[in-house]
Coordinates of C-alpha atoms in Angstrom, one line a residue:
M1 CA 10.2 -14.7 14.7
V2 CA 12.5 -13.5 17.6
P3 CA 10.8 -10.7 19.6
F4 CA 12.6 -7.8 21.5
P5 CA 14.2 -8.3 25.0
S6 CA 11.8 -6.4 26.0
R7 CA 8.5 -8.5 25.2
T8 CA 7.6 -11.5 26.5
V9 CA 5.4 -13.3 23.5
I10 CA 3.4 -16.0 24.4
R11 CA 2.0 -18.2 21.4
P12 CA 0.2 -21.2 20.9
A13 CA 1.3 -24.4 21.8
T14 CA 0.8 -25.5 18.2
R15 CA 3.3 -22.6 16.9
R16 CA 6.5 -24.1 15.0
T17 CA 9.5 -21.5 14.1
F18 CA 10.4 -20.9 10.3
A19 CA 13.9 -22.4 10.2
G20 CA 14.2 -22.2 6.1
Y21 CA 11.0 -22.6 6.7
A22 CA 11.5 -25.6 6.2
V23 CA 7.7 -27.0 7.8
A24 CA 6.1 -30.6 6.9
A25 CA 2.4 -29.7 4.8
L26 CA -0.5 -31.4 6.3
V27 CA -2.0 -34.4 5.2
L28 CA -4.5 -33.5 2.1
G29 CA -7.8 -33.7 4.1
L30 CA -11.0 -35.4 2.4
F31 CA -12.2 -32.0 0.5
A32 CA -9.1 -30.7 -1.2
A33 CA -9.4 -30.8 -4.7
P34 CA -5.6 -30.6 -6.0
S35 CA -7.0 -31.7 -10.0
A36 CA -7.9 -27.6 -10.3
V37 CA -4.0 -26.7 -9.7
A38 CA -1.7 -26.8 -12.0
P39 CA 1.5 -28.8 -10.2
A40 CA 4.4 -26.7 -10.5
A41 CA 6.8 -28.3 -13.6
A42 CA 10.3 -30.2 -12.9
T43 CA 11.6 -27.7 -14.8
S44 CA 10.5 -24.7 -13.3
P45 CA 12.7 -21.5 -12.7
T46 CA 14.1 -22.0 -8.5
S47 CA 11.9 -19.6 -6.6
P48 CA 14.3 -17.1 -4.9
G49 CA 12.9 -17.3 -1.5
P50 CA 10.2 -17.3 1.0
L51 CA 9.4 -13.3 1.9
A52 CA 12.2 -12.3 4.0
E53 CA 12.9 -8.9 5.7
G54 CA 14.6 -6.5 2.9
D55 CA 11.8 -7.3 0.3
V56 CA 9.7 -4.4 -1.3
I57 CA 6.8 -6.2 -2.6
Y58 CA 4.0 -4.7 -5.6
Q59 CA 0.7 -4.8 -5.1
V60 CA -1.4 -5.5 -7.9
L61 CA -5.3 -5.8 -8.9
V62 CA -5.0 -7.8 -11.8
D63 CA -8.4 -6.9 -13.4
R64 CA -7.1 -3.3 -13.7
F65 CA -3.3 -4.0 -14.9
S66 CA -3.0 -5.4 -18.1
D67 CA -5.5 -7.4 -20.8
G68 CA -3.1 -10.7 -22.6
D69 CA -6.7 -12.3 -23.5
S70 CA -9.5 -10.4 -24.4
T71 CA -11.8 -13.8 -24.6
N72 CA -11.9 -14.2 -20.9
N73 CA -13.3 -10.6 -20.4
D74 CA -17.1 -10.7 -20.8
L75 CA -18.3 -14.4 -19.5
G76 CA -21.6 -13.3 -20.0
D77 CA -23.2 -12.6 -16.3
G78 CA -23.4 -8.5 -16.3
E79 CA -20.2 -8.7 -14.9
Y80 CA -18.1 -7.3 -17.4
D81 CA -18.1 -3.4 -18.3
P82 CA -14.9 -1.4 -18.8
S83 CA -17.2 1.7 -18.3
D84 CA -17.7 1.1 -14.8
L85 CA -15.3 0.8 -11.9
G86 CA -16.9 -1.6 -10.2
F87 CA -17.0 -4.3 -13.3
Y88 CA -14.7 -6.7 -14.7
H89 CA -12.0 -4.4 -17.1
G90 CA -10.2 -7.4 -18.6
G91 CA -6.8 -7.7 -16.7
D92 CA -5.4 -11.3 -16.8
W93 CA -2.7 -13.6 -15.5
A94 CA -1.7 -13.3 -19.1
G95 CA -1.4 -9.6 -18.8
L96 CA 0.5 -9.0 -16.1
T97 CA 3.2 -11.9 -17.7
A98 CA 3.5 -9.7 -20.2
K99 CA 4.5 -6.8 -18.2
L100 CA 6.5 -8.4 -15.4
D101 CA 10.5 -7.0 -16.6
Y102 CA 7.9 -3.6 -15.9
I103 CA 7.9 -4.8 -12.7
A104 CA 11.2 -6.2 -12.1
D105 CA 12.7 -3.4 -14.0
L106 CA 11.2 -1.3 -11.1
G107 CA 12.8 -2.9 -8.2
V108 CA 11.0 -4.5 -6.3
T109 CA 11.4 -8.1 -5.0
A110 CA 7.9 -9.7 -4.9
I111 CA 4.5 -9.3 -6.4
W112 CA 1.2 -9.4 -4.6
I113 CA -1.5 -10.7 -6.4
S114 CA -5.7 -10.5 -6.2
P115 CA -7.1 -13.5 -4.8
V116 CA -7.1 -16.2 -7.4
S117 CA -10.2 -18.7 -6.9
D118 CA -13.4 -18.9 -9.0
Q119 CA -15.5 -16.2 -8.1
Q120 CA -19.7 -15.2 -7.6
P121 CA -19.8 -12.8 -10.5
L122 CA -21.7 -10.1 -8.9
S123 CA -22.5 -9.0 -5.6
R124 CA -26.0 -10.0 -4.2
D125 CA -27.5 -6.1 -5.3
G126 CA -25.7 -7.0 -8.5
L127 CA -24.5 -3.4 -8.4
E128 CA -20.5 -4.8 -8.1
A129 CA -18.9 -7.3 -9.5
S130 CA -16.0 -9.8 -8.1
Y131 CA -13.1 -8.6 -10.1
H132 CA -10.9 -7.6 -6.5
G133 CA -11.2 -11.3 -5.4
Y134 CA -12.8 -11.0 -2.7
F135 CA -16.6 -13.1 -3.6
T136 CA -15.2 -16.5 -3.5
R137 CA -17.7 -19.2 -4.8
D138 CA -14.9 -22.2 -5.3
F139 CA -11.6 -21.9 -3.2
A140 CA -10.4 -24.8 -5.5
T141 CA -10.9 -23.2 -8.7
P142 CA -9.3 -20.6 -11.1
N143 CA -11.0 -17.5 -11.6
E144 CA -11.8 -18.1 -15.1
H145 CA -11.6 -14.3 -15.7
F146 CA -7.8 -14.2 -15.2
G147 CA -7.2 -17.5 -17.1
D148 CA -6.1 -20.7 -15.8
A149 CA -4.4 -23.0 -14.2
A150 CA -1.7 -23.0 -16.5
E151 CA -1.4 -19.4 -16.8
L152 CA -1.1 -19.1 -13.3
Q153 CA 1.9 -21.7 -13.3
T154 CA 3.8 -19.5 -16.3
L155 CA 2.9 -16.3 -14.2
I156 CA 4.9 -18.2 -11.3
D157 CA 7.5 -19.3 -13.2
T158 CA 8.5 -15.9 -15.2
A159 CA 8.3 -14.6 -11.9
H160 CA 10.9 -16.6 -10.7
G161 CA 13.3 -16.7 -13.6
L162 CA 13.2 -12.7 -13.3
G163 CA 14.2 -13.0 -9.3
L164 CA 10.9 -12.0 -7.9
K165 CA 8.9 -13.6 -5.3
M166 CA 5.5 -14.0 -5.7
I167 CA 2.4 -13.6 -2.8
L168 CA -0.7 -14.9 -3.0
D169 CA -4.1 -13.3 -1.2
V170 CA -5.9 -15.4 0.6
V171 CA -9.8 -15.1 1.8
P172 CA -10.8 -17.7 4.5
N173 CA -12.9 -15.6 6.1
H174 CA -15.9 -15.3 4.3
T175 CA -17.6 -16.7 0.8
A176 CA -19.5 -14.1 -1.6
D177 CA -22.8 -13.4 0.1
Y178 CA -25.3 -16.2 -0.7
L179 CA -27.0 -16.5 2.7
A180 CA -29.4 -12.8 3.5
G181 CA -28.7 -11.4 6.5
T182 CA -29.2 -14.1 9.3
S183 CA -31.0 -16.6 7.1
T184 CA -30.0 -20.1 7.7
T185 CA -31.3 -21.3 3.9
Y186 CA -30.1 -20.5 0.5
T187 CA -32.7 -18.6 -1.5
P188 CA -33.2 -20.2 -4.2
S189 CA -31.5 -22.9 -3.7
T190 CA -28.9 -23.1 -6.3
Y191 CA -27.7 -19.7 -5.3
K192 CA -25.0 -20.9 -3.2
P193 CA -20.9 -21.8 -2.7
A194 CA -19.4 -24.5 -4.4
S195 CA -19.2 -28.0 -2.4
P196 CA -18.2 -28.5 0.2
L197 CA -18.8 -25.4 1.9
D198 CA -22.6 -25.5 0.4
N199 CA -23.9 -25.8 4.0
S200 CA -25.2 -23.5 5.5
S201 CA -24.5 -24.6 8.8
Y202 CA -20.4 -24.1 7.8
F203 CA -21.3 -20.0 8.8
H204 CA -22.0 -18.2 11.4
H205 CA -25.4 -16.2 11.2
A206 CA -24.8 -13.3 13.1
G207 CA -26.0 -10.3 10.5
D208 CA -23.7 -7.7 9.3
C209 CA -20.6 -6.9 11.0
L210 CA -21.5 -3.0 12.9
F211 CA -17.4 -2.1 13.3
N212 CA -19.3 0.8 15.8
G213 CA -16.5 0.5 18.5
T214 CA -19.3 -1.7 21.0
E215 CA -18.4 -5.2 19.3
T216 CA -16.5 -7.6 21.6
Q217 CA -13.8 -9.4 19.4
T218 CA -15.6 -12.5 19.0
Q219 CA -18.5 -10.6 17.4
I220 CA -16.1 -9.1 14.9
E221 CA -14.9 -13.1 14.5
N222 CA -18.4 -13.9 13.6
C223 CA -20.2 -10.9 11.9
D224 CA -20.6 -10.7 8.1
L225 CA -17.8 -8.6 6.9
G226 CA -19.9 -6.4 4.4
G227 CA -22.7 -9.0 3.9
L228 CA -20.3 -11.6 3.1
D229 CA -21.0 -15.2 4.2
D230 CA -18.8 -15.7 7.8
L231 CA -17.1 -19.1 7.6
D232 CA -16.7 -21.1 11.0
Q233 CA -13.4 -21.9 11.2
S234 CA -13.6 -24.0 14.2
N235 CA -15.6 -26.2 12.2
A236 CA -13.1 -29.2 11.4
T237 CA -14.8 -29.4 7.8
V238 CA -14.3 -26.0 7.2
S239 CA -10.6 -25.4 8.7
S240 CA -9.5 -28.5 6.7
Y241 CA -10.8 -27.5 3.5
L242 CA -9.4 -24.0 3.4
I243 CA -5.8 -25.2 4.5
D244 CA -6.0 -28.0 2.2
T245 CA -7.3 -26.4 -0.7
Y246 CA -4.7 -22.9 0.2
K247 CA -2.4 -25.6 0.5
D248 CA -2.5 -26.5 -3.2
W249 CA -2.4 -23.1 -4.6
V250 CA 1.2 -22.4 -2.8
D251 CA 2.5 -25.3 -3.8
M252 CA 2.5 -24.0 -7.3
G253 CA 5.4 -21.8 -5.9
F254 CA 3.9 -19.0 -3.9
D255 CA 6.4 -17.2 -1.4
G256 CA 4.2 -15.5 0.6
I257 CA 0.3 -15.2 1.6
R258 CA -1.2 -12.3 2.5
V259 CA -4.4 -12.9 4.7
D260 CA -8.1 -10.9 4.3
A261 CA -9.7 -9.9 6.8
A262 CA -7.5 -11.3 9.1
R263 CA -8.8 -9.5 12.0
S264 CA -11.7 -11.3 11.9
I265 CA -10.1 -15.0 12.0
P266 CA -9.6 -16.5 15.2
K267 CA -5.7 -15.9 16.5
P268 CA -5.0 -18.8 16.9
W269 CA -6.5 -20.3 13.6
L270 CA -4.1 -17.8 12.0
A271 CA -1.0 -19.4 13.3
D272 CA -1.9 -23.0 12.1
F273 CA -3.0 -21.8 8.8
E274 CA 0.9 -20.0 8.5
D275 CA 2.0 -23.7 10.1
A276 CA 0.5 -25.3 7.3
M277 CA 0.8 -23.1 4.0
G278 CA 5.1 -23.9 4.7
V279 CA 5.4 -19.4 4.2
P280 CA 5.0 -16.3 5.6
T281 CA 2.3 -15.2 6.1
F282 CA 0.5 -11.3 7.0
G283 CA -2.9 -10.4 7.9
E284 CA -4.6 -7.9 7.0
V285 CA -5.9 -6.1 10.7
F286 CA -7.4 -2.4 9.1
V287 CA -7.3 -0.3 12.5
G288 CA -4.7 2.2 13.5
D289 CA -4.1 1.1 17.2
A290 CA -0.2 -0.4 17.2
D291 CA -2.3 -2.1 20.8
Y292 CA -4.4 -4.1 18.6
V293 CA -2.5 -4.4 15.5
S294 CA 0.3 -5.8 17.8
E295 CA -1.4 -8.8 19.1
Y296 CA -1.5 -10.0 15.4
Q297 CA 2.2 -10.5 14.6
D298 CA 2.2 -13.2 17.8
Y299 CA 0.4 -15.1 15.0
E300 CA 1.7 -14.1 11.7
W301 CA 5.5 -13.6 10.4
G302 CA 3.9 -9.8 9.3
V303 CA 0.9 -7.7 9.6
L304 CA 0.0 -4.9 7.7
D305 CA 1.1 -1.7 9.0
F306 CA -2.4 0.5 9.2
P307 CA -1.1 2.4 12.3
Y308 CA 2.1 3.2 10.4
F309 CA 0.1 4.4 6.9
F310 CA -2.6 6.5 8.8
S311 CA 0.1 8.3 10.7
V312 CA 3.0 8.8 7.9
R313 CA -0.1 9.5 4.8
S314 CA -1.1 12.4 7.1
A315 CA 2.1 13.5 8.1
F316 CA 3.6 13.8 4.1
A317 CA 0.2 13.9 2.4
A318 CA -1.6 16.6 4.8
D319 CA 1.7 18.2 6.6
T320 CA 0.8 17.4 9.9
D321 CA 2.6 17.4 12.9
M322 CA 5.9 15.5 12.6
N323 CA 6.0 14.3 16.3
A324 CA 3.1 11.8 15.2
V325 CA 5.5 9.9 13.7
G326 CA 7.8 9.3 17.1
D327 CA 4.3 8.6 18.5
L328 CA 4.1 5.9 16.3
F329 CA 7.6 4.4 16.1
D330 CA 7.6 4.6 20.1
Q331 CA 5.2 1.9 19.5
D332 CA 7.6 -0.8 17.8
V333 CA 8.5 -2.0 21.1
K334 CA 4.7 -3.8 21.0
Y335 CA 5.5 -5.7 18.1
A336 CA 7.9 -9.2 18.0
N337 CA 9.3 -8.1 14.7
P338 CA 8.5 -4.2 13.4
N339 CA 10.6 -5.6 10.3
R340 CA 8.6 -7.3 9.4
L341 CA 5.4 -5.0 9.3
E342 CA 4.0 -4.2 6.0
T343 CA 3.9 -0.8 5.2
F344 CA 1.9 1.2 2.4
L345 CA 0.8 4.6 1.6
D346 CA -1.2 3.4 -1.0
N347 CA -3.9 0.5 -1.0
H348 CA -7.4 -0.8 -2.6
D349 CA -9.3 0.5 0.2
R350 CA -8.3 3.9 0.7
A351 CA -8.0 6.9 -1.2
R352 CA -4.7 7.0 -3.1
F353 CA -1.7 9.6 -1.2
L354 CA -1.6 12.5 -4.0
T355 CA -5.5 13.0 -3.4
W356 CA -4.6 14.0 -0.2
A357 CA -1.3 15.6 -1.0
D358 CA -3.2 18.1 -3.4
D359 CA -1.4 16.1 -6.5
N360 CA 1.9 16.9 -5.0
Y361 CA 4.4 15.1 -6.4
Q362 CA 7.1 16.2 -4.1
R363 CA 5.0 15.4 -1.0
L364 CA 4.9 11.5 -2.8
R365 CA 8.8 11.5 -3.4
S366 CA 9.8 12.3 -0.1
A367 CA 6.8 9.9 1.8
L368 CA 8.1 7.1 -0.8
T369 CA 11.7 7.4 0.7
F370 CA 10.6 7.7 4.0
Q371 CA 8.9 5.0 3.5
L372 CA 11.3 2.2 1.8
T373 CA 14.4 3.4 4.0
S374 CA 12.2 3.3 7.7
R375 CA 11.6 -0.2 9.1
G376 CA 9.2 -2.8 7.4
V377 CA 8.5 -4.3 4.6
P378 CA 7.3 -1.7 1.8
V379 CA 4.6 -2.6 -0.2
I380 CA 4.0 -0.5 -3.6
Y381 CA 0.4 0.0 -4.2
Y382 CA 0.0 -0.3 -8.7
G383 CA -0.2 3.3 -10.4
T384 CA 1.9 4.6 -7.3
E385 CA 4.9 4.8 -9.3
Q386 CA 2.9 6.5 -12.3
A387 CA 1.5 9.2 -10.2
D388 CA -2.4 7.9 -10.4
D389 CA -3.8 10.1 -7.2
G390 CA -7.3 8.6 -8.4
N391 CA -9.2 11.4 -9.9
G392 CA -8.7 13.3 -6.7
N393 CA -11.6 11.2 -5.2
P394 CA -10.9 11.7 -1.1
Y395 CA -14.0 9.4 -0.3
E396 CA -13.0 6.7 1.6
V397 CA -15.8 5.3 4.1
P398 CA -15.8 2.7 5.3
I399 CA -13.9 1.9 1.8
A400 CA -12.5 3.5 -1.1
N401 CA -13.1 0.6 -4.0
K402 CA -13.7 3.2 -7.1
D403 CA -10.8 5.9 -8.2
N404 CA -8.6 4.3 -6.2
R405 CA -8.6 0.8 -8.5
K406 CA -8.5 2.1 -12.0
D407 CA -7.0 0.9 -15.5
M408 CA -3.3 0.6 -15.3
T409 CA -2.9 3.0 -18.6
S410 CA 1.2 3.7 -18.4
W411 CA 4.1 1.7 -18.0
D412 CA 6.6 4.3 -18.6
Q413 CA 9.7 3.4 -17.3
N414 CA 11.0 7.3 -17.3
A415 CA 8.1 8.7 -15.4
P416 CA 9.2 10.9 -12.5
I417 CA 7.9 8.8 -9.5
Y418 CA 8.9 5.7 -11.5
R419 CA 12.6 6.5 -11.3
H420 CA 12.5 8.1 -8.3
I421 CA 11.9 4.5 -6.6
Q422 CA 14.1 2.6 -9.2
R423 CA 16.6 4.5 -6.8
L424 CA 15.2 3.9 -3.5
T425 CA 15.4 0.0 -4.3
T426 CA 18.8 0.3 -5.6
I427 CA 20.2 1.7 -2.1
K428 CA 17.5 -0.7 -0.6
A429 CA 18.9 -3.5 -1.7
A430 CA 22.7 -2.4 -1.8
Y431 CA 22.6 -1.2 1.9
P432 CA 22.5 -4.0 4.7
A433 CA 20.8 -1.4 7.2
L434 CA 17.9 -0.7 5.1
Q435 CA 16.6 -3.9 5.2
T436 CA 17.3 -5.6 8.8
G437 CA 18.8 -2.4 10.7
T438 CA 17.1 -1.4 13.9
Q439 CA 15.4 1.6 13.9
R440 CA 16.0 4.4 16.4
E441 CA 14.8 8.3 16.9
M442 CA 17.6 10.7 16.0
W443 CA 15.4 14.0 15.4
S444 CA 11.4 15.3 16.2
D445 CA 9.4 18.2 15.9
T446 CA 6.7 19.9 14.3
N447 CA 8.6 19.9 10.9
V448 CA 11.2 17.7 10.4
Y449 CA 12.3 14.3 11.8
G450 CA 14.7 11.4 11.8
F451 CA 15.9 7.8 12.4
S452 CA 19.0 5.7 11.8
R453 CA 19.3 2.4 10.9
R454 CA 21.9 0.0 12.1
V455 CA 22.5 -3.5 12.0
D456 CA 24.4 -3.9 15.4
T457 CA 26.7 -6.7 14.6
T458 CA 28.3 -5.2 12.0
G459 CA 28.0 -1.3 12.4
A460 CA 26.1 -0.5 9.2
E461 CA 24.0 2.7 9.1
T462 CA 22.3 4.8 7.2
I463 CA 20.4 7.7 8.6
T464 CA 17.4 9.3 7.5
L465 CA 15.9 12.9 7.6
S466 CA 12.5 14.3 6.7
S467 CA 10.9 17.6 6.3
N468 CA 7.5 18.3 5.3
S469 CA 7.8 22.3 5.3
W470 CA 7.3 24.2 2.3
T471 CA 10.8 26.1 3.2
T472 CA 14.0 25.1 3.8
Q473 CA 14.9 23.6 7.3
T474 CA 18.2 23.4 8.7
R475 CA 18.3 21.5 12.1
T476 CA 22.0 20.5 13.9
I477 CA 21.4 16.6 15.1
P478 CA 23.5 14.0 17.1
L479 CA 24.7 11.1 16.2
R480 CA 23.2 8.4 18.1
A481 CA 25.5 6.8 21.0
E482 CA 25.5 3.6 19.4
S483 CA 26.4 5.0 16.3
S484 CA 29.9 3.9 15.5
I485 CA 30.4 6.5 12.9
T486 CA 33.1 8.6 14.3
V487 CA 33.8 12.4 13.9
G488 CA 35.3 13.5 10.6
T489 CA 33.1 11.2 9.1
V490 CA 32.1 12.2 5.3
L491 CA 27.7 10.8 5.1
T492 CA 26.6 11.1 1.3
N493 CA 22.8 11.8 0.6
L494 CA 22.1 8.7 -1.3
M495 CA 19.3 10.4 -3.3
N496 CA 21.8 13.2 -4.2
T497 CA 25.3 12.3 -4.1
S498 CA 26.6 15.4 -4.8
D499 CA 24.9 16.3 -1.3
T500 CA 27.5 15.9 1.7
V501 CA 28.1 16.5 5.5
T502 CA 30.5 15.9 8.1
V503 CA 30.2 14.6 11.3
T504 CA 31.9 16.9 13.7
S505 CA 32.2 16.8 17.0
G506 CA 29.9 18.5 19.7
G507 CA 26.2 17.8 21.2
A508 CA 24.6 15.3 23.5
T509 CA 26.6 12.3 22.0
G510 CA 29.7 14.2 21.1
K511 CA 29.2 14.2 17.0
Q512 CA 26.3 15.5 15.3
I513 CA 25.8 16.7 11.7
V514 CA 24.0 20.1 10.6
V515 CA 21.2 19.0 7.7
S516 CA 19.5 21.8 5.1
L517 CA 16.7 19.9 4.4
G518 CA 14.5 21.6 1.2
E519 CA 10.5 21.7 0.2
H520 CA 9.3 18.2 1.4
E521 CA 12.6 16.6 1.3
T522 CA 13.4 13.3 2.6
K523 CA 17.5 12.8 2.7
V524 CA 19.5 9.5 3.7
Y525 CA 22.8 9.2 4.6
A526 CA 25.1 6.9 4.7
P527 CA 29.1 6.7 5.0
G528 CA 31.7 5.1 2.5
T529 CA 31.7 5.8 -1.5
P530 CA 27.5 5.0 -2.7
V531 CA 26.6 2.4 -4.4
S532 CA 26.3 4.6 -7.2
S533 CA 26.1 8.0 -7.8
Y534 CA 22.7 9.6 -8.3
S535 CA 21.2 13.2 -9.0
P536 CA 17.5 13.6 -8.8
D537 CA 15.5 14.6 -12.1
A538 CA 15.0 18.2 -12.4
R539 CA 11.1 18.4 -11.4
N540 CA 8.8 20.4 -14.4
T541 CA 6.8 22.6 -11.7
T542 CA 4.4 24.7 -12.7
K543 CA 3.4 27.3 -10.3
I544 CA 0.2 29.6 -10.4
R545 CA 0.8 32.7 -7.9
V546 CA -2.5 34.3 -7.7
H547 CA -2.0 38.0 -6.5
Y548 CA -4.9 39.2 -4.4
N549 CA -5.7 40.0 -0.9
A550 CA -8.9 37.8 0.0
G551 CA -9.4 39.0 3.6
L552 CA -9.4 37.3 6.9
G553 CA -11.1 33.9 7.1
H554 CA -11.4 33.2 3.2
T555 CA -9.1 31.2 0.7
V556 CA -8.5 31.0 -3.2
A557 CA -9.0 28.3 -4.6
I558 CA -8.1 27.6 -8.8
R559 CA -10.1 25.9 -11.2
G560 CA -9.2 24.8 -14.9
D561 CA -9.4 22.5 -17.8
A562 CA -6.0 20.9 -17.1
Y563 CA -5.7 17.9 -14.5
P564 CA -5.0 18.2 -11.8
F565 CA -7.7 21.1 -12.3
T566 CA -11.5 20.8 -13.4
W567 CA -14.2 23.1 -13.9
T568 CA -16.1 21.4 -11.3
D569 CA -14.0 21.7 -7.8
G570 CA -11.1 23.8 -7.5
R571 CA -7.6 23.4 -6.1
G572 CA -6.9 25.4 -2.7
A573 CA -4.3 28.0 -3.0
R574 CA -1.8 28.3 -0.1
N575 CA -1.5 31.7 1.3
V576 CA 2.4 33.0 1.0
A577 CA 1.9 36.5 1.9
P578 CA -1.1 38.6 3.0
D579 CA -1.8 38.9 -0.9
V580 CA 0.1 36.0 -2.4
W581 CA -1.8 32.5 -3.0
E582 CA 0.4 29.8 -4.5
F583 CA -0.7 26.2 -5.7
E584 CA 2.2 24.0 -7.5
V585 CA 2.0 21.3 -9.7
E586 CA 4.0 19.3 -12.0
R587 CA 1.4 16.3 -13.7
I588 CA 1.1 19.7 -16.7
P589 CA 3.4 18.7 -18.8
D590 CA 6.1 21.2 -20.2
G591 CA 4.7 23.9 -22.8
Q592 CA 0.8 22.6 -22.5
S593 CA -1.2 25.5 -22.8
F594 CA -4.2 26.3 -20.5
Q595 CA -6.6 28.3 -18.7
F596 CA -7.6 28.5 -15.4
K597 CA -9.5 30.8 -13.2
A598 CA -9.4 31.8 -9.5
L599 CA -12.4 31.7 -7.0
I600 CA -12.6 33.3 -3.2
D601 CA -13.7 30.3 -1.5
D602 CA -14.3 27.9 -4.5
L603 CA -17.3 30.2 -4.7
T604 CA -16.7 32.9 -6.2
W605 CA -16.1 33.7 -9.7
S606 CA -13.2 35.9 -10.9
T607 CA -14.4 38.6 -13.7
G608 CA -13.2 38.5 -17.0
S609 CA -11.7 36.3 -19.5
N610 CA -10.0 32.6 -18.5
F611 CA -6.3 32.7 -17.6
T612 CA -3.9 30.9 -20.0
G613 CA -0.9 29.4 -18.7
T614 CA 2.1 27.0 -19.8
G615 CA 3.4 23.9 -18.1
G616 CA 6.9 24.4 -16.4
D617 CA 6.0 27.9 -16.2
V618 CA 6.0 30.3 -13.1
I619 CA 2.4 32.2 -14.0
D620 CA 1.6 35.4 -11.8
V621 CA -2.2 36.3 -12.3
Y622 CA -3.7 39.2 -10.9
P623 CA -7.4 38.5 -10.9
T624 CA -10.4 41.2 -10.0
F625 CA -13.9 40.0 -8.0

């Protein structure tokens, strides 16, 4: 990694550079179990290469994606219940392999899959199964629910054959919860992890993590995360076993690694682990503070960008002040390389973006356009491309572990968000500035944010401008002083190639553009002929307009029988005039009839019969209360 000139990075003496990732493997330790992992076949397709800047990652919860082999669904431990989101549902490596064309066609370049190791079937209290892969029992053995080593090898080889990189999710911080509280004794004696980690002296016994802001870093690294037994990486046996075993998995053909709970693992060990694996790693540091998160990139190739997530989700899904996005990027100087930060809008521990966005597809389109053109390696969580909104459940304290992990039920390649992402991955692959360009702010105010990305060695440049307003926003924006784009140059919006602007004289730098942004819109401008022509799909918008003066301090909500409306909880309408409230949605199919009613403060129902609406229409209603 090459830090910015303004930042001095001090790394452990054991840290190596990754020129071509030609890093020598460690000698196998005493406890490695290579027999559990199928060696890559001599004729396996060539890997597209290690995880790199410019990649786009697709994150999959294997159990929730596709069931290719029903025989491994229920292993008789009470862990399988497809009616309960806390238990196994049947997805496996065979099912994922069968759907790889769908993923490749989306235009992503890498797949991050759930942890592969054997699991304790159920949590200690029996209320949750290990479908997610974070209750490890035997690190060296495949999770039977997902398949065997041969099926995993087939998945890897098939992905490589389609040009897709494979990312392994590793869990070196902990095992399942075998030791109760601070106990050092397994009770019963048979309830313990597989050998050689079945020795309680290999674990810390500090009790559960509090995450209340009072814990020291040492305490965070020694406590049990959600009760899961915290491994002591300073123990030579533990360290060697974890490194050697995960190296066996990586040697099957993985091209990158996501490290679970990296915040809870000593930083020098993370660096040693990455060196030993020989592929880039990025860690989960579940904190929104860039000062804290940035330190981890001194020890790993990348890090999951939680500060980005919190700031961007709020600005784009909830229409908060866009200046906060500028504040976020002002902190990029703290990172060794911000182009290697993994950015995301959805993941398995947070409520779905569309839940926050009140199921507004246009907000999601705009946020995705921003994400896939801003610095970093974007991660698309499975189902986002099919507009999954997690049943509208916003609960995420401490984590959202139910409705944001629904089964994948549609692989529609004509779905509007799928097609939108396809266009974004197309332009990202075609424009080097969107892969490795340096990002520089161009504009920031309450509703509009803009930046350029430029490869300074070549002058290749793109400009991204975003608005989170419901109304058209027009701005005169100076080009950056660094820009080599000249006055008179025509810039084309790559997300709608019929939209162009011409650079004119004026402004602080002597050259500027005048841009109008529509409702919740992000535009991406570039000079020259676009990679291909593109017009965005027509939106199938249903708009309900409730004509009623609710009075000062009161609101209007809508309930109904077509999702996102339900009869149990109302959707808050937007006040656009003293006596007009609006709610718009794209989810209801064009022509579908539905019933709804308006409520004051989501408490007082309007009188009379239900109103009838039709998907795709503007529906004006005049309720009485």
